[in-house]
Coordinates of C-alpha atoms in Angstrom, one line a residue:
Chain A
M1 CA -3.4 -4.5 21.1
T2 CA -0.7 -6.0 23.1
L3 CA 0.8 -9.4 22.8
G4 CA 3.7 -11.0 24.6
F5 CA 4.8 -14.4 23.4
D6 CA 7.6 -16.9 23.2
T7 CA 9.5 -16.7 19.9
A8 CA 10.6 -20.4 20.4
R9 CA 13.9 -19.6 18.7
W10 CA 16.0 -21.3 21.4
T11 CA 13.8 -24.5 21.5
G12 CA 16.0 -27.6 21.5
L13 CA 19.0 -26.0 23.2
E14 CA 18.2 -27.9 26.4
G15 CA 18.3 -31.2 24.5
L16 CA 21.7 -30.4 23.0
V17 CA 23.0 -29.5 26.6
L18 CA 21.7 -32.9 27.9
V19 CA 23.2 -34.8 24.9
A20 CA 26.6 -33.1 25.5
A21 CA 26.4 -34.0 29.2
A22 CA 25.5 -37.6 28.4
V23 CA 28.4 -37.9 26.0
G24 CA 30.7 -36.5 28.7
V25 CA 29.4 -39.1 31.2
F26 CA 29.7 -42.1 28.8
T27 CA 33.2 -41.2 27.5
R28 CA 34.5 -39.8 30.8
E29 CA 35.9 -36.9 28.8
P30 CA 35.7 -33.5 30.5
A31 CA 35.4 -31.5 27.3
P32 CA 31.7 -32.4 26.5
L33 CA 30.8 -31.5 30.1
L34 CA 32.4 -28.1 29.6
L35 CA 30.2 -27.6 26.5
A36 CA 27.2 -28.6 28.6
G37 CA 28.3 -26.2 31.3
L38 CA 28.5 -23.3 28.8
G39 CA 25.1 -24.4 27.5
V40 CA 23.6 -24.3 31.0
V41 CA 24.9 -20.8 31.6
F42 CA 23.4 -19.6 28.3
L43 CA 20.1 -21.4 29.1
G44 CA 20.0 -19.4 32.4
Y45 CA 20.4 -16.2 30.4
I46 CA 17.5 -17.2 28.1
R47 CA 15.3 -18.2 31.0
I48 CA 15.6 -15.0 32.9
A49 CA 14.4 -13.1 29.8
A50 CA 11.4 -11.0 30.6
V51 CA 8.8 -9.7 28.1
P52 CA 10.0 -6.1 27.6
D53 CA 7.6 -3.3 28.7
V54 CA 7.0 -1.1 25.7
N55 CA 6.4 2.5 26.7
L56 CA 7.0 4.4 23.5
A57 CA 6.0 7.8 22.2
V58 CA 5.5 7.9 18.5
E59 CA 5.4 11.2 16.6
R60 CA 4.9 11.7 12.9
E61 CA 5.6 14.9 11.1
L62 CA 4.8 15.6 7.5
S63 CA 6.7 18.2 5.4
D64 CA 3.4 19.2 3.9
T65 CA -0.1 18.2 5.1
T66 CA -1.9 19.6 2.1
P67 CA 0.3 18.8 -0.9
D68 CA -0.6 18.9 -4.5
A69 CA -1.0 15.7 -6.4
D70 CA 2.3 13.9 -7.3
D71 CA 4.2 16.0 -4.7
D72 CA 6.8 14.2 -2.7
V73 CA 6.0 14.5 1.0
E74 CA 8.7 13.7 3.6
V75 CA 7.4 11.9 6.7
T76 CA 9.6 11.9 9.8
L77 CA 8.8 9.2 12.3
T78 CA 10.2 9.8 15.8
V79 CA 10.2 7.1 18.4
T80 CA 11.1 7.9 22.0
N81 CA 11.5 5.3 24.7
E82 CA 9.5 6.7 27.7
G83 CA 9.9 3.6 29.8
T84 CA 12.5 3.0 32.5
R85 CA 14.3 0.1 30.8
T86 CA 16.4 -0.2 27.7
L87 CA 14.7 -1.7 24.7
F88 CA 17.4 -3.9 23.2
D89 CA 15.6 -5.0 20.1
L90 CA 13.0 -2.6 18.8
R91 CA 11.3 -3.0 15.3
V92 CA 8.9 -0.4 14.2
V93 CA 6.7 -0.5 11.1
D94 CA 4.7 2.6 10.3
G95 CA 1.1 2.4 9.2
V96 CA 1.3 4.1 5.8
P97 CA -2.1 4.8 4.3
P98 CA -2.8 2.1 1.7
A99 CA -3.2 4.5 -1.2
L100 CA 0.2 6.1 -0.7
A101 CA 3.4 4.7 -2.3
V102 CA 6.6 4.9 -0.3
S103 CA 9.6 5.6 -2.3
G104 CA 13.3 5.5 -1.2
D105 CA 13.8 4.4 2.4
P106 CA 11.1 2.1 3.8
A107 CA 8.7 3.3 6.5
R108 CA 10.4 1.0 9.0
L109 CA 12.9 1.4 11.8
G110 CA 15.0 -1.1 13.7
T111 CA 17.2 0.0 16.6
A112 CA 18.0 -0.4 20.3
L113 CA 16.8 2.4 22.6
R114 CA 18.0 3.5 26.0
P115 CA 15.4 5.1 28.3
G116 CA 14.7 8.6 27.1
A117 CA 16.5 8.0 23.8
T118 CA 15.0 8.9 20.5
A119 CA 15.3 7.3 17.1
T120 CA 14.1 8.9 13.9
T121 CA 13.5 7.7 10.4
T122 CA 12.5 9.6 7.3
Y123 CA 10.7 8.3 4.3
T124 CA 9.0 9.8 1.3
V125 CA 5.5 9.3 0.1
T126 CA 4.0 10.5 -3.2
A127 CA 0.8 12.4 -2.6
I128 CA -2.2 11.4 -4.6
R129 CA -5.7 12.8 -4.6
G130 CA -7.7 12.1 -1.4
E131 CA -7.7 12.3 2.3
H132 CA -5.1 9.9 3.8
T133 CA -5.1 8.9 7.4
W134 CA -2.1 7.1 8.9
G135 CA -2.9 3.8 10.5
E136 CA -1.5 2.3 13.7
T137 CA 2.3 1.9 14.0
V138 CA 3.2 -1.7 14.8
V139 CA 6.0 -2.1 17.3
V140 CA 7.8 -5.4 18.0
A141 CA 10.2 -5.4 21.0
R142 CA 12.3 -8.4 21.9
D143 CA 14.4 -9.2 25.0
P144 CA 18.2 -9.2 24.4
S145 CA 18.3 -13.0 23.8
G146 CA 15.3 -12.8 21.5
A147 CA 13.5 -15.5 23.4
V148 CA 10.3 -13.5 24.0
E149 CA 8.8 -10.6 22.1
R150 CA 5.9 -8.2 22.6
R151 CA 3.9 -6.7 19.8
E152 CA 2.1 -3.4 20.3
T153 CA 0.3 -1.0 18.1
I154 CA 0.5 2.7 18.8
H155 CA -1.9 5.2 17.3
T156 CA -0.8 8.6 16.3
E157 CA -3.3 10.8 14.5
T158 CA -1.9 12.1 11.2
T159 CA -3.9 13.1 8.1
M160 CA -2.7 14.3 4.8
R161 CA -5.2 16.0 2.5
C162 CA -4.5 16.4 -1.2
E163 CA -7.1 18.4 -3.1
P164 CA -6.0 19.0 -6.7
E165 CA -7.2 22.2 -8.4
L166 CA -10.0 21.5 -10.8
A167 CA -8.5 22.4 -14.2
A168 CA -10.5 22.5 -17.4
T169 CA -7.8 21.0 -19.7
A170 CA -10.3 19.6 -22.2
D171 CA -13.6 20.8 -23.5
L172 CA -16.3 18.2 -23.4
P173 CA -18.9 18.5 -26.1
L174 CA -22.4 17.9 -24.9
R175 CA -25.4 16.3 -26.5
G176 CA -28.6 18.1 -27.5
L177 CA -30.6 17.7 -24.3
T178 CA -30.8 21.1 -22.5
S179 CA -32.5 23.0 -19.8
K180 CA -34.6 26.2 -20.4
Y181 CA -31.7 28.5 -19.6
A182 CA -29.4 30.2 -22.1
G183 CA -26.0 28.7 -22.5
R184 CA -23.6 27.2 -24.9
V185 CA -25.2 24.0 -26.3
E186 CA -26.6 24.6 -29.8
T187 CA -30.1 23.1 -30.0
D188 CA -32.3 22.4 -32.9
V189 CA -34.9 24.7 -31.5
S190 CA -35.3 27.8 -33.6
G191 CA -35.2 31.2 -31.9
A192 CA -32.6 33.7 -30.8
G193 CA -29.0 32.7 -31.2
L194 CA -26.0 33.0 -33.5
E195 CA -26.1 30.3 -36.1
F196 CA -28.6 30.7 -38.9
A197 CA -31.4 28.1 -38.8
S198 CA -34.3 29.0 -41.1
I199 CA -36.6 31.8 -42.4
R200 CA -40.3 31.8 -41.7
E201 CA -43.2 34.0 -42.4
Y202 CA -43.5 37.1 -40.2
R203 CA -45.8 36.8 -37.3
H204 CA -47.2 39.7 -35.3
G205 CA -44.9 40.5 -32.4
D206 CA -41.6 39.2 -33.9
P207 CA -38.7 41.5 -32.9
I208 CA -37.8 44.1 -35.6
R209 CA -34.1 43.1 -35.4
R210 CA -34.8 39.7 -36.8
I211 CA -36.9 40.8 -39.8
D212 CA -35.1 39.8 -43.0
W213 CA -34.9 43.3 -44.5
N214 CA -33.1 42.1 -47.7
R215 CA -36.1 40.0 -48.6
R216 CA -38.5 42.8 -47.7
A217 CA -36.6 45.1 -50.1
R218 CA -36.6 42.4 -52.8
T219 CA -40.1 41.1 -52.6
G220 CA -41.9 43.4 -50.3
E221 CA -42.8 40.5 -47.9
L222 CA -42.0 40.5 -44.3
A223 CA -40.0 37.4 -43.1
T224 CA -38.3 36.6 -39.8
V225 CA -34.9 35.0 -39.6
Q226 CA -34.5 32.2 -37.1
F227 CA -31.3 31.1 -35.4
R228 CA -30.5 28.0 -33.5
E229 CA -31.1 28.6 -29.8
E230 CA -28.2 28.1 -27.5
R231 CA -29.1 26.8 -24.1
A232 CA -27.5 25.6 -21.0
A233 CA -27.5 21.9 -20.1
T234 CA -27.8 20.2 -16.8
V235 CA -25.1 17.5 -16.6
V236 CA -24.6 14.8 -14.0
L237 CA -21.1 13.2 -14.0
V238 CA -21.5 9.6 -12.9
V239 CA -18.3 7.9 -11.9
D240 CA -18.1 4.1 -11.8
T241 CA -16.5 3.4 -8.4
R242 CA -17.5 -0.2 -8.0
S243 CA -14.7 -2.6 -7.1
D244 CA -14.9 -3.9 -10.7
A245 CA -13.7 -0.5 -11.9
H246 CA -10.6 -0.6 -9.6
V247 CA -8.4 -2.1 -12.3
A248 CA -5.1 -0.9 -13.7
P249 CA -2.8 -2.0 -16.5
E250 CA 0.0 -2.6 -14.1
S251 CA 0.2 -3.0 -10.3
D252 CA 1.7 0.5 -9.8
A253 CA -0.2 2.3 -12.5
E254 CA -3.2 4.6 -12.0
T255 CA -6.4 2.7 -11.6
A256 CA -9.4 3.2 -13.9
V257 CA -11.3 4.8 -11.0
E258 CA -8.4 7.4 -10.6
R259 CA -8.6 8.2 -14.3
S260 CA -12.4 8.3 -14.2
V261 CA -12.3 10.8 -11.4
D262 CA -9.7 12.8 -13.3
A263 CA -12.0 12.9 -16.4
A264 CA -15.0 13.9 -14.2
S265 CA -13.1 16.7 -12.6
I266 CA -11.8 18.0 -15.9
A267 CA -15.3 17.8 -17.3
F268 CA -16.8 19.4 -14.2
S269 CA -14.6 22.4 -14.5
A270 CA -15.0 22.8 -18.2
L271 CA -18.8 22.5 -18.1
L272 CA -19.1 24.9 -15.1
D273 CA -17.0 27.4 -17.0
S274 CA -19.3 27.3 -20.0
G275 CA -22.3 28.0 -17.8
D276 CA -23.9 24.6 -17.5
R277 CA -25.2 23.2 -14.3
V278 CA -23.2 20.3 -13.2
G279 CA -23.7 17.6 -10.6
V280 CA -21.7 14.6 -9.5
A281 CA -22.7 11.1 -8.6
G282 CA -20.8 8.0 -7.6
F283 CA -22.0 4.6 -8.9
G284 CA -20.6 2.3 -6.2
P285 CA -21.1 1.1 -2.6
N286 CA -20.1 4.4 -1.1
E287 CA -23.0 6.8 -1.9
C288 CA -22.1 10.1 -3.3
W289 CA -24.4 12.8 -4.8
L290 CA -23.8 16.4 -5.5
E291 CA -26.9 18.2 -6.8
P292 CA -26.4 19.9 -10.2
S293 CA -25.7 23.6 -9.6
S294 CA -23.4 26.3 -10.6
G295 CA -21.2 29.0 -9.1
A296 CA -18.0 29.4 -7.2
D297 CA -19.3 27.7 -4.1
H298 CA -20.4 24.7 -6.1
R299 CA -16.9 24.5 -7.6
A300 CA -15.3 24.5 -4.2
R301 CA -17.7 21.8 -3.0
A302 CA -16.9 19.6 -5.9
R303 CA -13.2 20.1 -5.5
R304 CA -13.5 18.8 -1.9
L305 CA -15.8 16.0 -3.0
F306 CA -13.5 14.7 -5.7
A307 CA -10.5 14.9 -3.3
T308 CA -11.9 13.5 -0.1
H309 CA -15.1 11.6 -0.6
P310 CA -14.7 7.9 0.3
A311 CA -16.5 6.9 -2.8
F312 CA -13.6 8.3 -4.9
A313 CA -10.8 6.7 -2.7
P314 CA -8.0 5.2 -4.7
T315 CA -8.5 1.8 -2.9
P316 CA -11.3 -0.5 -3.7
P317 CA -14.4 -0.4 -1.5
K318 CA -15.1 -3.3 0.8
E319 CA -18.9 -2.8 1.4
A320 CA -21.5 -4.8 -0.4
F321 CA -23.1 -3.2 -3.4
F322 CA -26.6 -3.6 -4.8
P323 CA -26.4 -2.2 -8.4
A324 CA -30.1 -2.4 -9.2
I325 CA -31.0 -0.2 -6.2
A326 CA -28.2 2.2 -7.0
V327 CA -29.5 2.6 -10.6
K328 CA -33.0 3.3 -9.3
R329 CA -31.8 5.8 -6.8
L330 CA -29.7 7.6 -9.4
R331 CA -32.7 7.7 -11.8
R332 CA -34.9 9.3 -9.2
R333 CA -32.3 12.0 -8.6
L334 CA -31.8 12.9 -12.2
S335 CA -34.0 15.6 -13.4
S336 CA -35.7 14.9 -16.7
D337 CA -33.5 17.4 -18.7
A338 CA -30.3 16.1 -17.2
Q339 CA -27.6 14.7 -19.4
V340 CA -25.3 12.0 -18.1
I341 CA -21.5 11.7 -18.5
F342 CA -20.7 8.2 -17.3
C343 CA -17.0 7.7 -16.5
S344 CA -16.4 3.9 -16.4
P345 CA -13.7 1.6 -17.7
L346 CA -16.5 -0.7 -18.9
T347 CA -14.9 -3.8 -17.5
D348 CA -18.2 -5.7 -17.2
D349 CA -21.5 -5.8 -18.9
Y350 CA -23.3 -4.1 -16.0
A351 CA -21.7 -0.8 -16.8
V352 CA -23.0 -1.1 -20.3
S353 CA -26.5 -1.8 -19.2
V354 CA -26.4 1.2 -16.8
A355 CA -25.5 3.5 -19.7
R356 CA -28.2 2.0 -21.9
R357 CA -30.9 2.2 -19.3
L358 CA -30.1 5.9 -18.6
E359 CA -30.1 6.6 -22.3
A360 CA -33.5 4.8 -22.6
Y361 CA -35.0 6.9 -19.9
G362 CA -34.1 10.0 -22.0
H363 CA -30.9 11.2 -20.3
A364 CA -28.5 11.8 -23.2
V365 CA -25.5 9.7 -22.2
T366 CA -21.9 10.2 -23.1
V367 CA -19.5 7.5 -21.9
V368 CA -15.9 8.5 -21.1
S369 CA -14.1 5.2 -20.7
P370 CA -10.5 5.0 -19.5
D371 CA -8.9 2.0 -21.1
P372 CA -7.3 -0.3 -18.5
T373 CA -6.6 -3.2 -20.8
V374 CA -3.2 -4.5 -22.0
T375 CA -2.1 -7.1 -24.6
R376 CA 0.5 -9.0 -22.6
T377 CA -1.3 -12.3 -22.2
I378 CA -4.0 -14.1 -24.0
G379 CA -6.4 -13.5 -21.2
A380 CA -5.6 -9.7 -21.2
R381 CA -6.2 -9.6 -25.0
L382 CA -9.5 -11.3 -24.5
A383 CA -10.5 -8.8 -21.9
R384 CA -9.6 -6.0 -24.3
L385 CA -11.6 -7.6 -27.0
E386 CA -14.6 -7.9 -24.7
R387 CA -14.3 -4.3 -23.8
D388 CA -14.1 -3.3 -27.5
L389 CA -17.3 -5.2 -28.1
R390 CA -19.0 -3.3 -25.2
L391 CA -17.9 0.0 -26.7
R392 CA -19.3 -1.1 -30.1
E393 CA -22.6 -2.1 -28.5
L394 CA -22.9 1.3 -26.8
R395 CA -22.1 3.1 -30.0
R396 CA -24.7 1.1 -31.8
S397 CA -27.4 2.1 -29.4
G398 CA -26.7 5.7 -30.1
I399 CA -24.5 6.6 -27.0
R400 CA -21.5 8.7 -27.5
V401 CA -18.3 6.9 -26.4
V402 CA -14.9 8.4 -25.7
D403 CA -12.3 5.6 -25.6
W404 CA -9.5 7.1 -23.4
R405 CA -6.2 5.3 -23.8
A406 CA -2.9 6.4 -22.4
E407 CA -3.0 9.9 -23.8
P408 CA -4.3 13.3 -22.5
L409 CA -8.1 13.4 -22.3
A410 CA -8.2 16.3 -24.9
V411 CA -6.6 14.0 -27.5
A412 CA -9.0 11.2 -26.8
L413 CA -11.9 13.7 -27.1
A414 CA -10.7 15.1 -30.4
R415 CA -10.4 11.6 -31.8
A416 CA -13.8 10.5 -30.6
E417 CA -15.5 13.7 -31.7
S418 CA -14.4 13.2 -35.4
G419 CA -16.4 10.0 -35.4
W420 CA -19.6 11.4 -33.8
S421 CA -22.6 12.3 -35.9
Q422 CA -23.7 15.8 -34.9
Chain B
M1 CA 1.5 6.9 -9.0
V2 CA 5.2 6.2 -8.8
A3 CA 7.0 2.8 -8.6
V4 CA 6.4 1.3 -5.2
S5 CA 9.7 0.3 -3.6
E6 CA 8.9 -3.1 -2.2
I7 CA 11.0 -4.3 0.8
T8 CA 13.2 -7.3 0.3
R9 CA 12.3 -9.8 3.0
R10 CA 15.8 -11.5 3.1
P11 CA 18.3 -11.7 5.9
T12 CA 20.0 -8.4 6.5
R13 CA 23.5 -7.9 5.2
S14 CA 25.1 -6.6 8.4
G15 CA 23.7 -9.6 10.3
A16 CA 24.9 -12.0 7.7
A17 CA 28.4 -10.5 7.7
I18 CA 28.7 -10.8 11.5
A19 CA 27.3 -14.4 11.5
L20 CA 29.7 -15.6 8.8
S21 CA 32.7 -14.0 10.5
A22 CA 31.7 -15.7 13.7
A23 CA 31.3 -19.0 11.9
G24 CA 34.7 -18.5 10.3
L25 CA 36.2 -17.9 13.7
A26 CA 34.6 -21.1 15.0
T27 CA 36.1 -23.1 12.2
L28 CA 39.5 -21.5 12.8
A29 CA 39.3 -22.4 16.5
L30 CA 38.2 -26.0 15.6
A31 CA 41.2 -26.3 13.4
F32 CA 43.3 -26.2 16.6
T33 CA 41.6 -29.4 17.9
T34 CA 41.1 -32.3 15.4
A35 CA 40.9 -32.5 11.6
T36 CA 37.4 -34.0 11.7
A37 CA 36.1 -31.1 13.8
A38 CA 37.8 -28.6 11.5
V39 CA 36.0 -30.2 8.5
G40 CA 32.8 -30.1 10.5
G41 CA 33.3 -26.4 11.2
L42 CA 33.8 -25.7 7.5
V43 CA 30.7 -27.6 6.5
G44 CA 28.7 -25.7 9.2
T45 CA 30.0 -22.4 7.9
L46 CA 28.9 -23.3 4.4
V47 CA 25.5 -24.5 5.6
I48 CA 25.0 -21.2 7.5
A49 CA 25.9 -19.3 4.3
A50 CA 23.4 -21.4 2.4
G51 CA 20.7 -20.7 5.1
L52 CA 21.4 -17.0 4.9
T53 CA 21.2 -17.0 1.1
R54 CA 18.0 -19.0 0.9
G55 CA 16.5 -17.3 4.0
S56 CA 15.7 -20.7 5.4
R57 CA 15.4 -21.2 9.2
R58 CA 15.6 -24.9 8.8
T59 CA 18.9 -24.7 7.0
L60 CA 20.3 -22.5 9.8
D61 CA 19.1 -25.1 12.4
A62 CA 20.9 -27.8 10.4
A63 CA 24.0 -25.6 10.5
G64 CA 23.7 -25.4 14.3
G65 CA 23.5 -29.2 14.4
V66 CA 26.6 -29.6 12.3
F67 CA 28.5 -27.2 14.6
F68 CA 27.3 -29.1 17.7
L69 CA 28.6 -32.4 16.2
A70 CA 31.9 -30.8 15.3
L71 CA 32.2 -29.4 18.8
L72 CA 31.5 -32.9 20.3
F73 CA 34.1 -34.5 18.0
A74 CA 36.6 -31.8 19.0
G75 CA 35.8 -32.5 22.6
L76 CA 36.3 -36.2 22.3
G77 CA 39.7 -35.6 20.7
G78 CA 40.8 -34.4 24.1
V79 CA 43.1 -31.6 22.9
G80 CA 42.8 -27.9 23.2
T81 CA 40.1 -27.0 25.8
E82 CA 40.6 -23.3 25.3
A83 CA 40.2 -23.6 21.5
L84 CA 37.1 -25.8 22.1
L85 CA 35.4 -23.2 24.3
L86 CA 36.3 -20.4 21.8
A87 CA 34.8 -22.5 19.0
A88 CA 31.7 -23.1 21.1
V89 CA 31.2 -19.4 21.9
A90 CA 31.8 -18.4 18.2
S91 CA 29.4 -21.0 16.8
I92 CA 26.6 -20.2 19.2
L93 CA 27.1 -16.5 18.3
A94 CA 27.1 -17.3 14.6
W95 CA 23.8 -19.2 14.8
D96 CA 22.2 -16.6 17.0
V97 CA 23.2 -13.6 14.8
A98 CA 22.2 -15.5 11.6
E99 CA 18.7 -16.3 13.0
N100 CA 18.3 -12.8 14.2
A101 CA 19.3 -11.4 10.8
L102 CA 16.6 -13.7 9.3
S103 CA 13.9 -12.4 11.6
V104 CA 14.9 -8.8 11.3
G105 CA 14.9 -9.3 7.5
E106 CA 11.4 -10.6 7.7
H107 CA 10.1 -7.7 9.9
L108 CA 12.0 -4.8 8.4
G109 CA 13.5 -5.9 5.1
R110 CA 17.0 -5.3 3.8
E111 CA 16.6 -1.7 3.0
T112 CA 16.1 -0.6 6.6
D113 CA 19.2 0.4 8.5
T114 CA 19.3 -2.2 11.3
T115 CA 23.1 -2.2 12.0
R116 CA 22.7 -0.8 15.5
L117 CA 20.0 -3.3 16.4
E118 CA 22.1 -6.2 15.2
I119 CA 25.4 -5.1 16.8
V120 CA 23.6 -4.6 20.1
H121 CA 22.1 -8.1 19.8
A122 CA 25.5 -9.7 18.9
A123 CA 27.3 -7.8 21.6
T124 CA 24.9 -8.9 24.4
T125 CA 25.1 -12.5 23.3
L126 CA 28.9 -12.3 23.1
V127 CA 29.2 -10.8 26.6
V128 CA 26.9 -13.6 28.1
L129 CA 28.8 -16.3 26.3
T130 CA 32.2 -15.0 27.3
V131 CA 31.2 -14.8 30.9
G132 CA 29.7 -18.3 30.7
A133 CA 32.9 -19.7 29.1
G134 CA 35.0 -17.9 31.7
V135 CA 32.9 -19.4 34.6
V136 CA 33.1 -22.9 33.0
Y137 CA 36.8 -22.6 32.3
A138 CA 37.4 -21.5 35.9
I139 CA 35.5 -24.5 37.3
W140 CA 37.4 -26.8 35.0
A141 CA 40.7 -25.3 36.0
V142 CA 40.0 -25.7 39.7
A143 CA 38.3 -29.1 39.5
S144 CA 40.8 -30.8 37.1
G145 CA 42.5 -32.1 40.2
G146 CA 40.8 -35.5 39.8
Q147 CA 37.4 -35.1 41.3
P148 CA 35.1 -38.1 40.5
I149 CA 33.1 -37.6 37.4
A150 CA 29.9 -38.3 39.3
A151 CA 30.4 -35.1 41.3
V152 CA 30.8 -33.0 38.1
V153 CA 27.7 -34.6 36.6
L154 CA 25.7 -34.0 39.8
L155 CA 26.9 -30.4 39.7
L156 CA 25.7 -30.1 36.1
V157 CA 22.3 -31.7 36.9
G158 CA 21.9 -29.3 39.9
A159 CA 22.7 -26.4 37.6
I160 CA 20.1 -27.6 35.1
A161 CA 17.5 -28.0 37.8
L162 CA 18.2 -24.5 39.0
V163 CA 18.0 -23.0 35.6
A164 CA 14.7 -24.9 35.0
A165 CA 13.3 -23.5 38.2
V166 CA 13.9 -19.9 37.1
R167 CA 10.5 -18.5 36.0
R168 CA 10.0 -15.8 33.5

């Protein structure tokens, strides 16, 4: 994009020159004519101004292209004048990715550049999860008098990728819905396991190890001890990524989507470690689906997905979203034995209805809800109240809810767990 | 996420400093002509300072108008041609640098280092104005031998026509 136009900053100078000349003529004083003469010379200088030709090379260098989350990354922007003329007035604004925050010096540069000369500016961005691509650098060049300017955009490909390690910092208790594989979730099914469940009459073929020999010695009857079976679960982590979920208590605080993705990645890692099969889905305009599975490959896939999938981008999506279709599609994908962990700030009633519908279809739902509300204004307090009511409604319909305030997820889980009926 | 450092879209400090110095110089030069003009120069400087504080282009334009009137009054006083030309150069420079500081502030903000940009801008304007004042002064010195005013006016009109004919 190139635009050359008049800045109109000297408009009216001609009028002043003519007024001065007229005053000189009427009063027959030479001094106003002198002023007019000076004005004419200056007008000539303004009139010969040509729109500067911008021929710039822009280079961008990152101190680290794959930083960890919250690392400070230094960006060095180098601008070289490759044209044949001096650029007297050059203003450069770098296209910092919208999700990154610039701290310290701004990502801007103002200077005059001789042909072949180079100007450099360094600024610092704080890395957050995701794949960040720099946008176009906007360049504004003016002629020396500032009468005309040219705007140009220069594209320099730069990408920073920040993929945080998946760390299991909190253990997420699951509900009773399980698959047929052995695992960690205690079920009410009697069979082999660790925790005592019941004793029943001996049936032919029961393993000798599970015969209650004490009873046999006491009464002479054969009986079999039963334990609670421990099985693995299939869990799908559903993250609410609708634009409604892109809310934060303050303008520079983490959004609820960010925290939801954090919760999902913690849960993912913890569940995978305990042998469950885990999948990931995004509930938002950008479709995202990772089939439940297990293993190291799966962990790596999920790590990349959480970091770089556009659905989990820290900026709100712009695409249109049809929630009813998305719920249907999600339901089709969930296997019948799949539990759902739904990460959503519950800022509207639709999120509640999604959780309730999934629960009604037999997927045991646990809602992990980062709390984005504040109490500063009456409106904010009302929003908090509404959210509290939604949480209560969910609990009443038998869904487990973790209300995650500004504390580590493990603390929120411990508090929530004490209130759950097993 | 860390606190985002927003840029301050206000006139730059370096530009404001140069502009106010130039306006002060213009007022000083006007003090060598007439008292009315000196007061006008002082008012103009204050209005420029106000325009830079508020970041208002309209106030700066008003300051330019005040300086123009002060210069006219000084000219009608009929004393101190050299001081008048110096005041004219300084006041045009003051307005130009102040307006430039405003636009640089809008584009790049106060936090960006723009000293080089603004000094180059002020220097080019100053050179052009000095050359212009020199030319005008030379013509005046040569022509003050009593040429008819009509000839001078025609010269001026011719120059304006020539300038108008220059195309970008």
